[in-house]
Coordinates of C-alpha atoms in Angstrom, one line a residue:
M1033 CA -1.3 39.0 -25.0
L1034 CA 2.4 38.2 -25.1
R1035 CA 4.3 41.4 -25.6
F1036 CA 8.0 41.4 -24.9
P1037 CA 10.3 39.0 -23.2
V1038 CA 10.7 39.7 -19.5
L1039 CA 14.1 39.1 -17.9
A1040 CA 14.0 36.3 -15.3
A1041 CA 16.4 34.1 -13.4
A1042 CA 18.0 31.0 -14.9
L1043 CA 15.5 28.2 -15.6
A1044 CA 15.2 25.6 -12.8
A1045 CA 14.7 21.9 -13.5
L1046 CA 11.8 21.4 -15.9
L1047 CA 8.9 19.4 -14.6
G1048 CA 6.2 17.4 -16.3
G1049 CA 5.9 15.5 -19.6
W1050 CA 6.1 16.6 -23.2
L1051 CA 2.9 17.6 -24.8
V1052 CA 1.5 15.2 -27.4
P1053 CA 1.8 16.6 -30.9
I1054 CA -1.4 17.5 -32.7
A1055 CA -3.2 14.5 -34.1
G1056 CA -3.3 14.0 -37.8
A1057 CA -0.5 16.3 -38.7
S1058 CA 1.6 14.9 -41.6
A1059 CA 4.9 15.1 -39.7
A1060 CA 3.6 15.3 -36.2
D1061 CA 6.3 12.9 -34.9
Q1062 CA 9.0 15.4 -35.8
V1063 CA 8.4 18.1 -33.2
E1064 CA 7.1 18.2 -29.7
L1065 CA 6.1 21.4 -27.9
R1066 CA 5.9 22.2 -24.2
L1067 CA 4.8 25.3 -22.3
I1068 CA 6.3 26.1 -19.0
T1069 CA 5.7 28.8 -16.4
Q1070 CA 7.4 30.2 -13.4
P1071 CA 6.2 32.3 -10.4
K1072 CA 6.0 36.0 -11.2
S1073 CA 8.6 36.6 -8.5
G1074 CA 11.2 34.6 -10.4
G1075 CA 14.4 33.8 -8.6
N1076 CA 17.2 31.3 -9.2
D1077 CA 15.5 28.8 -6.8
A1078 CA 12.0 29.2 -8.2
R1079 CA 10.6 26.1 -9.8
S1080 CA 9.3 25.9 -13.3
I1081 CA 6.2 23.9 -13.9
A1082 CA 4.7 22.4 -17.1
I1083 CA 1.4 23.6 -18.4
D1084 CA -0.8 20.9 -19.9
S1085 CA -2.5 21.8 -23.2
G1086 CA -5.7 23.8 -22.5
D1087 CA -4.7 24.8 -18.9
P1088 CA -5.9 28.2 -17.6
V1089 CA -3.4 30.9 -16.6
T1090 CA -3.9 34.4 -15.3
I1091 CA -2.8 37.8 -16.4
G1092 CA 0.8 38.3 -15.3
T1093 CA 1.9 34.7 -15.9
Q1094 CA 5.4 34.2 -17.3
L1095 CA 5.6 31.6 -20.1
A1096 CA 8.3 30.0 -22.1
L1097 CA 8.1 27.4 -24.9
T1098 CA 10.4 24.5 -25.6
V1099 CA 10.6 22.9 -29.0
K1100 CA 12.0 19.4 -29.2
A1101 CA 13.0 17.8 -32.5
N1102 CA 12.8 14.0 -33.0
A1103 CA 14.4 14.5 -36.4
D1104 CA 16.4 17.2 -38.1
V1105 CA 13.8 19.9 -38.8
T1106 CA 13.3 23.6 -39.7
V1107 CA 10.2 25.2 -38.3
N1108 CA 8.4 28.4 -37.8
I1109 CA 6.8 29.1 -34.4
R1110 CA 3.5 31.0 -34.7
Y1111 CA 1.7 32.7 -31.8
V1112 CA -2.1 33.1 -32.1
P1113 CA -3.3 35.5 -29.4
S1114 CA -6.8 35.7 -28.1
D1115 CA -7.2 39.4 -28.9
G1116 CA -5.1 40.1 -31.9
A1117 CA -3.5 39.0 -35.1
P1118 CA -1.1 36.0 -35.3
T1119 CA 2.6 36.7 -35.3
L1120 CA 5.8 34.8 -35.7
L1121 CA 7.9 34.2 -32.6
A1122 CA 10.6 32.4 -34.6
Q1123 CA 11.2 31.9 -38.3
A1124 CA 13.3 29.1 -40.0
L1125 CA 14.4 27.7 -36.6
H1126 CA 16.8 24.9 -37.3
I1127 CA 16.8 22.0 -34.7
K1128 CA 18.8 18.8 -34.9
A1129 CA 17.4 15.5 -34.0
G1130 CA 17.3 15.1 -30.2
E1131 CA 17.9 18.8 -29.6
T1132 CA 15.6 21.2 -27.7
K1133 CA 15.3 24.9 -28.2
R1134 CA 13.7 27.3 -25.8
L1135 CA 11.8 30.5 -26.6
P1136 CA 12.1 33.4 -26.1
D1137 CA 15.8 32.2 -25.8
D1138 CA 18.0 29.9 -23.8
G1139 CA 19.2 32.7 -21.5
G1140 CA 16.4 32.4 -19.0
N1141 CA 14.1 35.1 -20.4
W1142 CA 10.3 34.8 -20.3
Y1143 CA 7.3 35.9 -22.2
K1144 CA 4.7 37.7 -19.9
I1145 CA 0.9 37.6 -20.4
T1146 CA -0.2 41.3 -20.1
T1147 CA -3.7 41.2 -21.8
G1148 CA -6.1 38.9 -23.4
S1149 CA -9.0 36.5 -22.5
G1150 CA -9.7 33.0 -23.8
E1151 CA -7.6 30.5 -25.7
E1152 CA -4.2 31.2 -27.1
Q1153 CA -2.0 29.0 -29.2
M1154 CA 1.7 28.2 -29.9
I1155 CA 2.0 26.4 -33.2
A1156 CA 5.0 24.7 -34.9
E1157 CA 4.8 24.8 -38.7
D1158 CA 7.0 23.7 -41.5
A1159 CA 7.9 25.9 -44.5
S1160 CA 4.6 25.1 -46.3
G1161 CA 2.5 26.1 -43.3
A1162 CA 1.6 22.6 -42.3
V1163 CA 1.0 22.2 -38.5
L1164 CA 3.5 19.9 -36.9
A1165 CA 2.6 20.5 -33.2
K1166 CA 0.5 22.8 -31.1
A1167 CA 0.2 23.9 -27.5
T1168 CA -2.6 25.9 -26.0
Y1169 CA -3.6 27.6 -22.8
R1170 CA -6.6 29.8 -21.7
I1171 CA -6.3 33.2 -20.1
V1172 CA -8.8 33.6 -17.3
D1173 CA -9.8 36.6 -15.2
S1174 CA -7.8 36.4 -11.9
S1175 CA -10.4 38.5 -10.2
S1176 CA -12.8 35.5 -10.0
L1177 CA -10.1 33.7 -8.1
Q1178 CA -9.8 36.5 -5.5
I1179 CA -12.4 34.8 -3.3
G1180 CA -13.6 37.0 -0.4
N1181 CA -11.7 39.9 1.0
L1182 CA -8.4 38.1 1.2
T1183 CA -6.2 41.1 1.0
T1184 CA -6.4 44.6 2.5
T1185 CA -4.6 47.8 1.9
A1186 CA -1.9 49.1 4.2
S1187 CA -4.1 52.0 5.2
S1188 CA -6.8 49.7 6.6
Q1189 CA -4.5 47.3 8.2
G1190 CA -1.9 49.6 9.6
N1191 CA 1.8 48.8 9.8
S1192 CA 2.5 45.2 10.7
S1193 CA 5.2 44.3 13.1
S1194 CA 6.6 41.1 14.6
S1195 CA 4.5 41.7 17.8
D1196 CA 1.1 42.0 15.9
K1197 CA -1.3 39.1 16.5
L1198 CA -4.6 38.1 15.0
G1199 CA -6.7 36.0 17.4
G1200 CA -3.5 34.6 18.8
V1201 CA -1.9 33.9 15.4
D1202 CA 1.5 35.5 14.9
L1203 CA 1.4 37.7 11.9
G1204 CA 5.2 38.3 11.8
N1205 CA 6.2 41.0 9.2
Y1206 CA 3.5 40.1 6.7
Q1207 CA 1.2 42.8 5.4
Q1208 CA -1.6 40.7 3.9
T1209 CA -4.2 38.6 5.6
P1210 CA -4.5 35.7 5.3
D1211 CA -1.7 35.6 2.7
V1212 CA 1.1 34.3 4.9
V1213 CA -0.5 34.3 8.3
A1214 CA 0.8 30.8 8.8
Q1215 CA 4.5 29.8 8.6
S1216 CA 3.9 26.2 9.6
S1217 CA 5.9 23.5 7.8
A1218 CA 4.2 20.7 9.7
V1219 CA 1.2 20.3 7.3
A1220 CA 2.4 22.3 4.3
K1221 CA 1.0 20.8 1.1
T1222 CA 3.1 21.5 -2.1
L1223 CA 2.0 20.7 -5.6
E1224 CA 4.5 20.8 -8.5
Q1225 CA 1.7 19.8 -10.8
A1226 CA -2.0 19.9 -10.3
P1227 CA -3.6 16.9 -8.6
S1228 CA -5.3 16.0 -11.9
T1229 CA -1.8 15.1 -13.3
A1230 CA -1.3 11.3 -13.3
T1231 CA 0.7 10.0 -10.4
S1232 CA 1.9 6.6 -9.5
R1233 CA 0.9 6.9 -5.8
S1234 CA -2.5 5.8 -4.6
I1235 CA -4.7 7.6 -2.2
G1236 CA -4.0 4.8 0.4
S1237 CA -0.2 5.5 0.0
D1238 CA -0.8 9.2 0.7
V1239 CA -3.0 8.5 3.7
F1240 CA -0.4 6.1 5.2
K1241 CA 2.5 8.5 4.7
K1242 CA 0.5 11.3 6.3
V1243 CA -0.9 9.5 9.3
A1244 CA 1.2 6.4 10.1
S1245 CA 3.6 8.1 12.4
G1246 CA 0.6 9.5 14.4
V1247 CA -0.4 5.9 15.2
V1248 CA 1.3 4.3 18.2
L1249 CA 1.7 0.8 19.5
V1250 CA 0.1 0.3 22.9
V1251 CA 1.4 -2.5 25.1
N1252 CA -0.5 -3.6 28.2
G1253 CA 1.3 -6.7 29.5
D1254 CA 1.0 -9.4 26.9
F1255 CA -1.8 -7.5 25.1
I1256 CA -1.1 -5.1 22.3
G1257 CA -3.3 -2.6 20.4
A1258 CA -3.0 0.7 18.6
G1259 CA -3.8 4.3 19.4
A1260 CA -4.0 7.7 17.6
I1261 CA -2.2 10.8 18.9
L1262 CA -4.6 13.7 19.3
N1263 CA -2.4 16.5 20.6
Q1264 CA 1.1 17.6 21.3
D1265 CA 0.5 17.1 25.0
G1266 CA 0.6 13.3 24.4
L1267 CA -3.1 12.6 24.5
V1268 CA -3.9 9.3 22.7
I1269 CA -7.3 7.7 21.9
T1270 CA -7.6 3.8 22.0
N1271 CA -10.0 1.1 23.1
H1272 CA -10.8 0.5 26.7
H1273 CA -10.2 -3.2 26.2
V1274 CA -6.7 -2.5 25.1
V1275 CA -5.8 -0.8 28.5
A1276 CA -8.3 -2.6 30.7
G1277 CA -7.1 -3.3 34.3
A1278 CA -4.0 -1.0 33.9
D1279 CA -3.2 2.4 35.4
T1280 CA -0.1 2.7 33.1
V1281 CA 0.7 1.2 29.8
S1282 CA 3.6 1.5 27.3
V1283 CA 3.6 3.4 24.1
I1284 CA 6.0 2.9 21.2
F1285 CA 6.2 5.3 18.2
M1286 CA 6.7 4.1 14.6
P1287 CA 10.4 3.4 14.3
P1288 CA 12.5 4.6 11.4
S1289 CA 13.1 2.2 8.5
G1290 CA 15.5 -0.6 9.5
V1291 CA 14.9 -0.2 13.3
A1292 CA 13.1 -3.0 15.0
V1293 CA 10.2 -2.3 17.2
E1294 CA 11.8 -4.3 20.0
D1295 CA 14.8 -1.8 19.9
S1296 CA 12.6 1.3 20.0
K1297 CA 12.1 3.4 23.1
A1298 CA 8.9 2.7 25.1
Y1299 CA 7.2 5.6 26.8
D1300 CA 5.0 5.3 29.9
A1301 CA 1.4 6.5 29.4
A1302 CA -1.2 7.0 32.2
V1303 CA -4.7 5.8 31.6
E1304 CA -6.6 9.1 32.0
R1305 CA -10.2 8.5 31.0
I1306 CA -12.2 5.3 30.3
D1307 CA -15.7 4.8 28.9
V1308 CA -16.4 1.1 29.3
I1309 CA -19.7 1.1 27.6
A1310 CA -18.4 2.7 24.4
D1311 CA -15.1 0.8 24.7
L1312 CA -12.9 3.9 24.5
A1313 CA -10.1 5.2 26.6
L1314 CA -7.8 8.2 26.7
I1315 CA -4.2 7.7 27.7
R1316 CA -1.5 10.4 28.1
I1317 CA 2.1 9.8 27.2
K1318 CA 4.5 11.0 30.0
N1319 CA 7.2 13.3 28.7
P1320 CA 6.3 12.9 25.0
P1321 CA 8.7 13.9 22.2
E1322 CA 8.3 17.1 20.4
N1323 CA 6.6 17.6 17.0
M1324 CA 4.6 14.4 17.1
T1325 CA 2.4 13.6 14.1
L1326 CA -1.3 14.3 15.1
V1327 CA -4.3 12.5 13.8
T1328 CA -7.0 15.0 13.1
L1329 CA -10.7 14.3 14.0
G1330 CA -13.0 14.1 11.1
D1331 CA -16.7 15.1 10.7
P1332 CA -19.0 12.2 11.6
S1333 CA -21.9 13.8 9.5
A1334 CA -19.7 13.6 6.4
V1335 CA -19.2 9.8 6.5
E1336 CA -21.3 8.1 3.8
V1337 CA -22.1 4.4 3.1
G1338 CA -20.0 3.2 0.2
E1339 CA -17.1 5.6 0.7
E1340 CA -13.6 4.1 0.9
V1341 CA -11.8 4.1 4.2
N1342 CA -8.4 3.3 5.6
A1343 CA -7.1 1.6 8.7
I1344 CA -3.6 1.4 10.3
G1345 CA -2.8 -1.0 13.2
H1346 CA -0.8 -4.0 14.3
P1347 CA -2.8 -7.1 13.4
H1348 CA -1.3 -10.2 15.0
G1349 CA 1.9 -8.3 15.7
E1350 CA 2.4 -7.2 12.1
F1351 CA 3.3 -3.6 13.2
W1352 CA 2.0 -0.6 11.3
S1353 CA 0.0 -2.5 8.7
Y1354 CA -2.3 -0.7 6.3
T1355 CA -5.7 -1.9 5.0
R1356 CA -8.4 -0.4 2.9
G1357 CA -12.1 -1.0 2.5
Y1358 CA -15.6 0.5 2.4
V1359 CA -18.2 1.8 4.8
S1360 CA -20.9 -0.8 4.8
Q1361 CA -23.4 1.0 7.0
I1362 CA -23.6 3.5 9.9
R1363 CA -25.3 2.2 13.0
P1364 CA -26.3 4.6 15.8
K1365 CA -26.6 3.2 19.3
Y1366 CA -25.4 -0.2 18.2
G1367 CA -25.1 -2.9 20.9
W1368 CA -22.5 -5.6 21.2
N1369 CA -20.8 -7.6 23.9
D1370 CA -17.5 -9.3 24.5
S1371 CA -16.5 -11.8 27.2
H1372 CA -16.5 -9.1 29.9
Y1373 CA -18.9 -6.3 29.1
D1374 CA -22.0 -5.1 27.2
H1375 CA -21.3 -2.1 25.0
Q1376 CA -23.3 0.4 23.1
A1377 CA -22.1 3.3 20.8
D1378 CA -22.5 4.9 17.4
V1379 CA -20.5 2.6 15.1
I1380 CA -19.3 2.4 11.5
Q1381 CA -19.6 -1.0 9.9
T1382 CA -16.9 -1.6 7.4
Q1383 CA -15.3 -4.2 5.1
T1384 CA -11.9 -3.0 6.3
P1385 CA -10.2 -6.1 7.9
I1386 CA -9.8 -5.8 11.7
N1387 CA -7.7 -8.3 13.6
P1388 CA -6.3 -8.6 17.1
G1389 CA -3.7 -5.7 17.3
N1390 CA -5.8 -3.4 15.1
S1391 CA -8.0 -2.6 18.2
G1392 CA -7.7 1.1 19.1
G1393 CA -6.3 2.1 15.8
P1394 CA -7.8 4.8 13.6
L1395 CA -10.3 4.4 10.8
L1396 CA -9.5 7.2 8.4
D1397 CA -11.2 8.9 5.4
D1398 CA -9.3 9.6 2.2
Q1399 CA -8.1 13.0 3.7
G1400 CA -6.4 11.1 6.5
K1401 CA -8.9 12.3 9.1
L1402 CA -10.1 10.0 12.0
I1403 CA -13.7 9.0 11.6
G1404 CA -13.6 6.0 13.9
I1405 CA -11.7 3.7 16.3
N1406 CA -11.4 0.2 15.0
S1407 CA -12.9 -1.9 17.8
F1408 CA -14.5 -5.3 17.1
V1409 CA -15.6 -7.9 14.6
D1410 CA -18.5 -10.2 14.3
P1411 CA -16.9 -13.6 15.1
D1412 CA -19.6 -15.5 13.3
A1413 CA -19.4 -13.7 9.9
Q1414 CA -16.7 -12.5 7.5
G1415 CA -16.4 -8.9 6.5
L1416 CA -18.4 -7.5 9.4
N1417 CA -16.0 -5.2 11.2
Y1418 CA -16.9 -2.2 13.4
A1419 CA -15.3 1.1 14.4
V1420 CA -16.6 3.3 17.2
S1421 CA -17.6 6.6 15.5
V1422 CA -15.6 9.8 16.0
D1423 CA -18.5 11.5 17.6
E1424 CA -18.1 9.1 20.5
V1425 CA -14.4 10.1 20.6
T1426 CA -15.4 13.7 20.9
R1427 CA -17.8 13.0 23.7
V1428 CA -15.2 11.0 25.7
M1429 CA -12.8 13.9 25.3
Q1430 CA -15.3 16.2 27.0
M1431 CA -15.9 13.8 29.9
T1432 CA -14.5 14.9 33.3
G1433 CA -14.8 11.4 34.8
D1434 CA -15.0 7.7 33.8
R1435 CA -18.1 5.9 32.6
L1436 CA -18.2 2.4 34.1
A1437 CA -19.9 -0.7 32.8
D1438 CA -23.1 -0.1 34.8
G1439 CA -23.4 3.4 33.3
S1440 CA -22.4 5.2 36.4
Q1441 CA -19.9 8.0 36.2
V1442 CA -17.1 8.6 38.7
E1443 CA -14.5 11.3 38.9
A1444 CA -11.1 10.2 37.5
N1445 CA -8.1 10.0 39.7
S1446 CA -5.9 11.7 37.2
T1447 CA -6.0 15.2 35.9
P1448 CA -8.8 15.8 33.4
S1449 CA -7.6 15.5 29.9
T1450 CA -9.5 18.5 28.6
Q1451 CA -10.8 21.7 29.9
S1452 CA -14.5 22.4 29.7
D1453 CA -15.9 23.5 26.4
T1454 CA -14.8 27.0 25.8
G1455 CA -17.3 27.4 22.9
K1456 CA -16.8 30.6 21.0
I1457 CA -14.8 33.4 22.7
E1458 CA -14.9 36.9 21.2
V1459 CA -11.6 38.7 21.2
S1460 CA -10.9 42.3 20.5
Q1461 CA -7.8 43.0 18.4
S1462 CA -7.0 46.7 18.3
T1463 CA -3.7 46.2 16.4
K1464 CA -5.5 45.0 13.3
G1465 CA -9.0 46.2 13.8
Y1466 CA -10.5 42.8 13.1
K1467 CA -13.0 41.2 15.4
T1468 CA -12.0 37.6 16.0
W1469 CA -13.3 34.4 17.7
E1470 CA -11.4 31.4 19.1
Y1471 CA -12.7 27.9 18.8
D1472 CA -11.6 24.8 20.8
D1473 CA -13.1 22.1 18.5
N1474 CA -11.5 19.1 20.1
H1475 CA -11.9 20.4 23.7
D1476 CA -8.3 20.1 24.7
G1477 CA -8.0 23.6 26.1
K1478 CA -6.2 24.9 23.0
T1479 CA -7.5 27.0 20.2
D1480 CA -7.9 25.0 17.0
R1481 CA -9.2 27.7 14.8
W1482 CA -9.8 31.5 14.7
G1483 CA -12.8 33.1 13.1
V1484 CA -12.0 36.5 11.5
D1485 CA -14.6 39.2 10.6
M1486 CA -12.9 40.6 7.4
D1487 CA -15.9 42.7 6.2
G1488 CA -16.9 44.2 9.5
D1489 CA -20.5 42.8 9.7
G1490 CA -20.0 41.1 13.1
K1491 CA -19.7 37.6 11.6
P1492 CA -16.6 35.6 10.8
D1493 CA -16.0 35.1 7.1
L1494 CA -12.5 33.7 7.3
Y1495 CA -11.3 30.9 9.5
L1496 CA -7.6 30.2 10.2
V1497 CA -7.2 26.5 11.2
D1498 CA -4.3 25.2 13.4
Q1499 CA -4.2 21.5 12.5
D1500 CA -1.2 20.4 14.4
G1501 CA -1.6 22.4 17.6
D1502 CA 1.5 24.5 17.2
G1503 CA -0.3 27.8 17.6
K1504 CA 0.1 28.7 13.9
A1505 CA -2.5 28.4 11.2
D1506 CA -1.9 25.6 8.7
Y1507 CA -4.7 26.6 6.3
A1508 CA -7.5 29.1 5.8
L1509 CA -11.2 28.6 5.0
V1510 CA -12.9 31.4 3.1
D1511 CA -16.7 31.8 3.7
R1512 CA -17.5 35.1 2.1
N1513 CA -21.3 34.6 2.3
E1514 CA -21.0 33.4 5.9
N1515 CA -23.2 30.4 5.4
G1516 CA -20.9 27.9 6.9
K1517 CA -19.8 26.4 3.6
P1518 CA -16.3 27.6 2.5
E1519 CA -15.8 28.6 -1.1
A1520 CA -12.0 28.1 -0.9
K1521 CA -9.4 26.4 1.3
I1522 CA -5.9 28.0 1.2
I1523 CA -3.2 25.6 2.3
Y1524 CA -0.1 27.4 3.3
G1525 CA 3.3 26.3 2.1
D1526 CA 6.6 26.7 3.9
R1527 CA 8.2 29.9 2.7
S1528 CA 11.7 28.8 3.8
K1529 CA 11.4 25.8 1.3
N1530 CA 9.8 27.9 -1.5
E1531 CA 6.6 25.8 -1.2
C1532 CA 3.6 27.4 -2.9
D1533 CA 0.3 28.2 -1.3
V1534 CA -2.3 25.8 -2.7
W1535 CA -5.9 27.0 -3.3
E1536 CA -8.7 24.5 -3.4
I1537 CA -11.5 26.5 -5.0
D1538 CA -15.1 25.4 -4.5
E1539 CA -17.3 28.1 -5.9
N1540 CA -20.6 26.0 -5.8
E1541 CA -19.9 25.0 -2.2
D1542 CA -20.6 21.3 -2.7
G1543 CA -17.5 20.3 -0.8
K1544 CA -15.6 19.3 -3.9
P1545 CA -13.1 21.7 -5.4
E1546 CA -13.7 22.6 -9.1
S1547 CA -10.2 23.9 -9.6
I1548 CA -6.8 24.0 -7.9
G1549 CA -4.6 27.2 -7.8
M1550 CA -0.9 27.5 -7.0
D1551 CA 0.4 30.8 -5.6
Y1552 CA 4.1 30.7 -5.9
D1553 CA 4.8 34.4 -5.2
Y1554 CA 2.5 34.6 -2.2
D1555 CA 0.6 37.7 -3.5
G1556 CA -2.8 36.3 -2.6
K1557 CA -3.6 35.2 -6.1
P1558 CA -2.8 31.9 -7.8
D1559 CA -0.2 32.0 -10.5
V1560 CA -1.5 28.8 -12.2
V1561 CA -5.0 27.4 -12.0
R1562 CA -6.1 24.0 -13.2
P1563 CA -9.5 22.3 -13.3
E1564 CA -9.7 19.6 -10.7

């Protein structure tokens, strides 16, 4: 229930749209209401966010109400709690046309939810009691959002210091696990409104912005193709036919807007591994720049016929072009041939246009993960395009030599691109008392995720994932019942930029979040939760 105004910092820029006045009210066009909230920690730089009518909030949430008049009006503002009698928040409030009033006041104070469960209402009424506008929200139990053993007491964790590590992840001065284990800004995802809020950007636009700079132009004499950057050591996956006959090729990164490709720096890249039969190759950029955008490998078992997919490449020299299509079929051990070789690999048949220059570029799912390498088309039919599946990419990354056209394997002349599969390595961590495991999922010799046994039963129930290879976790996966299906994904925001932690909550473990939470004060609980 709303009790007393709680002093907070000055209100930041208000986000979101005005709530639609209640339908059917006699003078509903006179007044518009909007509920806003702010992280419990407050602060002058803390953002305020709009609450859509009916949204869930948790105990401890700070709220304010704005009342906008479209005509001169005098209103009463009535508060209807979920566990008590209605009360007036404001009586005979005079507002001129075009003016906005804020409650509890215009000085930056806030109401704070301290008790209650279920729907609560803020209602604007005229002197006769007629309803002019209404805004609602639902109080939900925050304990249901505390998925798994996400926080521990100081007595069980001990005192944290800058030297403490958990499975190789720097804990810094943080006391909670995995509250702010990661400080990475590379893949931080920030939501000012829930994903369900309408946006003018399409999924394709988001995928392109996320991945395009991780796609390179590969130049082999007069032939061009594309490639996807796999790690910060400069490893790139492309087609064999893009680099065929060369020991060294040139690689060009996506130039800034207004800079021509011809004026961009070209990096030398050594051809490190080839698989002629699958038409794949690994090349390694010499002296690559720092903080490259990486293309993350997806799960081949999750690819479904009919799903939408994305491609980025350089068709006919139109550099960094984006196309979108559908998966037409998945074809294991598919055979094809070109003018030089016979090939066979697991492939994904798509309706995503592939043209010369697209070869070697990534086929991406809607999360921007690589599910295939765009490789060839059926020259005798339209709309039959093929990408070599990501499981073949993983296999080539594990190879210690080249596979030639006759199927024979020879040791490569260059240094192997990956170490042997490290599998799962158990690590003892006396500083925190947690048993941890390290996983090298892409077999590049670096840890990609850490498993953490939070409940002490000898099995990992929390995974910290390093998506960009910088040695810091970018997100956490919570698997409290240890069945391999996470109930929540926590995407860490950049603390230095006041970016919130985003919770994708999947209680039924179907791979699709039912709700989205935003934790602005980094206390291990979402401040605002919205249905997805």
